Structures are given as C-alpha cells and as structure tokens.
Tab-separated table of C-alpha atoms in Angstrom:
chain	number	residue	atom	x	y	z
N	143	UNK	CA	0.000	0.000	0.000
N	144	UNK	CA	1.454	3.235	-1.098
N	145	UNK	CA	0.735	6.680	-0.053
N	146	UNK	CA	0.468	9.742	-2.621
N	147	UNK	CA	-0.540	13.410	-1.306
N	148	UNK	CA	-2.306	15.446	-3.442
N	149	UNK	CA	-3.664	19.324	-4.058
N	150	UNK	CA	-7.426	18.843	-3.578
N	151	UNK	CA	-7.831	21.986	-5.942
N	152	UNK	CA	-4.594	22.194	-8.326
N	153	UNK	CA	-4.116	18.151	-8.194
N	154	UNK	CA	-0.366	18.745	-7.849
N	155	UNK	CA	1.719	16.091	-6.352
N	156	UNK	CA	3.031	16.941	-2.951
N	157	UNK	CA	4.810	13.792	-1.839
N	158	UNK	CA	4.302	9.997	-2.166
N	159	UNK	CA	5.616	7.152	0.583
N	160	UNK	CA	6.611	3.961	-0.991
N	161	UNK	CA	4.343	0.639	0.158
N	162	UNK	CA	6.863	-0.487	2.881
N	163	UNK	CA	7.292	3.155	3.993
N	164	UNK	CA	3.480	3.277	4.479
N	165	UNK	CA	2.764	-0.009	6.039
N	166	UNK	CA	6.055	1.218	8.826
N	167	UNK	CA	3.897	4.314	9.863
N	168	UNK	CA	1.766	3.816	12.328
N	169	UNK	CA	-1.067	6.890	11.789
N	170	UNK	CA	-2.128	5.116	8.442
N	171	UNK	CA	-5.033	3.348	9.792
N	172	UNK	CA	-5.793	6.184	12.227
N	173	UNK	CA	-5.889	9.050	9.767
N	174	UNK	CA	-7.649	6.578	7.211
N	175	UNK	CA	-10.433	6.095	10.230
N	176	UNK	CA	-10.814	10.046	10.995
N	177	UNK	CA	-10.545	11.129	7.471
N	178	UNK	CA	-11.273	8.758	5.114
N	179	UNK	CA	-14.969	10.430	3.538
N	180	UNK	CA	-13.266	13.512	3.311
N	181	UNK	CA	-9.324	13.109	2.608
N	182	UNK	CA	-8.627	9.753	1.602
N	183	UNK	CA	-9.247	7.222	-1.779
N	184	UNK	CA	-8.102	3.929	-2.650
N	185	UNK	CA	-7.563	2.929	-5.968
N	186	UNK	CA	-7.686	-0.604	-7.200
N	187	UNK	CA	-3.943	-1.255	-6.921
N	188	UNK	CA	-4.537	-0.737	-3.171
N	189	UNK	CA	-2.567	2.739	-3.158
N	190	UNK	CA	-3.676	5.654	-1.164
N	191	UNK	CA	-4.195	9.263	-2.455
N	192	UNK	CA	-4.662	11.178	0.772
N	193	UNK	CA	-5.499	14.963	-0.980
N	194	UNK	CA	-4.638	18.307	0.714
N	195	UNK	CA	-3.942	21.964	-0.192
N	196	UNK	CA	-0.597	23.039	-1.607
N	197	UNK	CA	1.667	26.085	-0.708
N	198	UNK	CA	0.158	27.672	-3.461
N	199	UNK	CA	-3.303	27.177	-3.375
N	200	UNK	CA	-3.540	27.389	0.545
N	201	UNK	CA	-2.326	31.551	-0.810
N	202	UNK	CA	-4.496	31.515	-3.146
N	203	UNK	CA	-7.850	31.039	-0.652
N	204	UNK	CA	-6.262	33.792	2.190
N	205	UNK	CA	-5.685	36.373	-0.311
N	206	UNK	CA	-9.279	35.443	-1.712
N	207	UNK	CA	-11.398	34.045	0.877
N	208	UNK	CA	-14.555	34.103	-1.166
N	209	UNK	CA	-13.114	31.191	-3.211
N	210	UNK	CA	-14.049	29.105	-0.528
N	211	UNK	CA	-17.758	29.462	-1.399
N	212	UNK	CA	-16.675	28.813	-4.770
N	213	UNK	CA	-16.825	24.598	-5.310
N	214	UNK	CA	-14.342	24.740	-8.318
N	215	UNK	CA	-12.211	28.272	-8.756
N	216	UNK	CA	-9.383	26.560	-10.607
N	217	UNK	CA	-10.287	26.077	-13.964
C-alpha cells in the first residue's frame, strides 16, 4: 500500500511514501479512520491518495477568501 498526497484543488503532487514506507507508519489506519470520507481514496492497486492543499493554493484562498464558497475556482 502506497501513499500519494495530493492538491485537492490544483491536483499537484506533494509527496508519495513507498508501500513499505506506508505499512512502517503507524497513523495510516488512524488518519484513514478520521478522514477517510473527506481526505482519503483507494484505488484498485490498493494505493492511497490522501489529498490536501498546496503552498500555493492554501495563498491563493487567504488572499481570496470568497473562493471558498466557490466549489471549483481553478479552472
């Protein structure tokens, strides 16, 4: 079971942990338990895409906080 990271609005790639790297960290079931409606997929393959906000788009929504009324401002 891998682990990628994604940017829930730009879909950039912010880091990925290999299968064995996953299955050594121990917050991988937690975080899948807490989060996994909201965060988390699992693709057939069995990897993990866990999605989040980059850098750049986490700027993006505090210099423009109506975007977060908006469902998709990155077109």
């Amino acid at each position: 079971m891998a682990i990628r990271v994604k940017c829930r609005h730009c879909k950039t790639d912010m880091g990925h942990l290999s299968g064995q790297s996953a299955l050594q960290h121990g917050r991988v079931k937690q975080m899948r338990e807490e989060f996994a409606e909201e965060f988390i997929t699992e693709d057939e393959e069995g990897t993990l895409t866990v999605t989040s906000i980059c850098e750049h788009c986490e700027k993006s929504l505090r210099d423009n906080p109506n975007y977060y009324a908006i469902q998709k401002w990155i077109q």
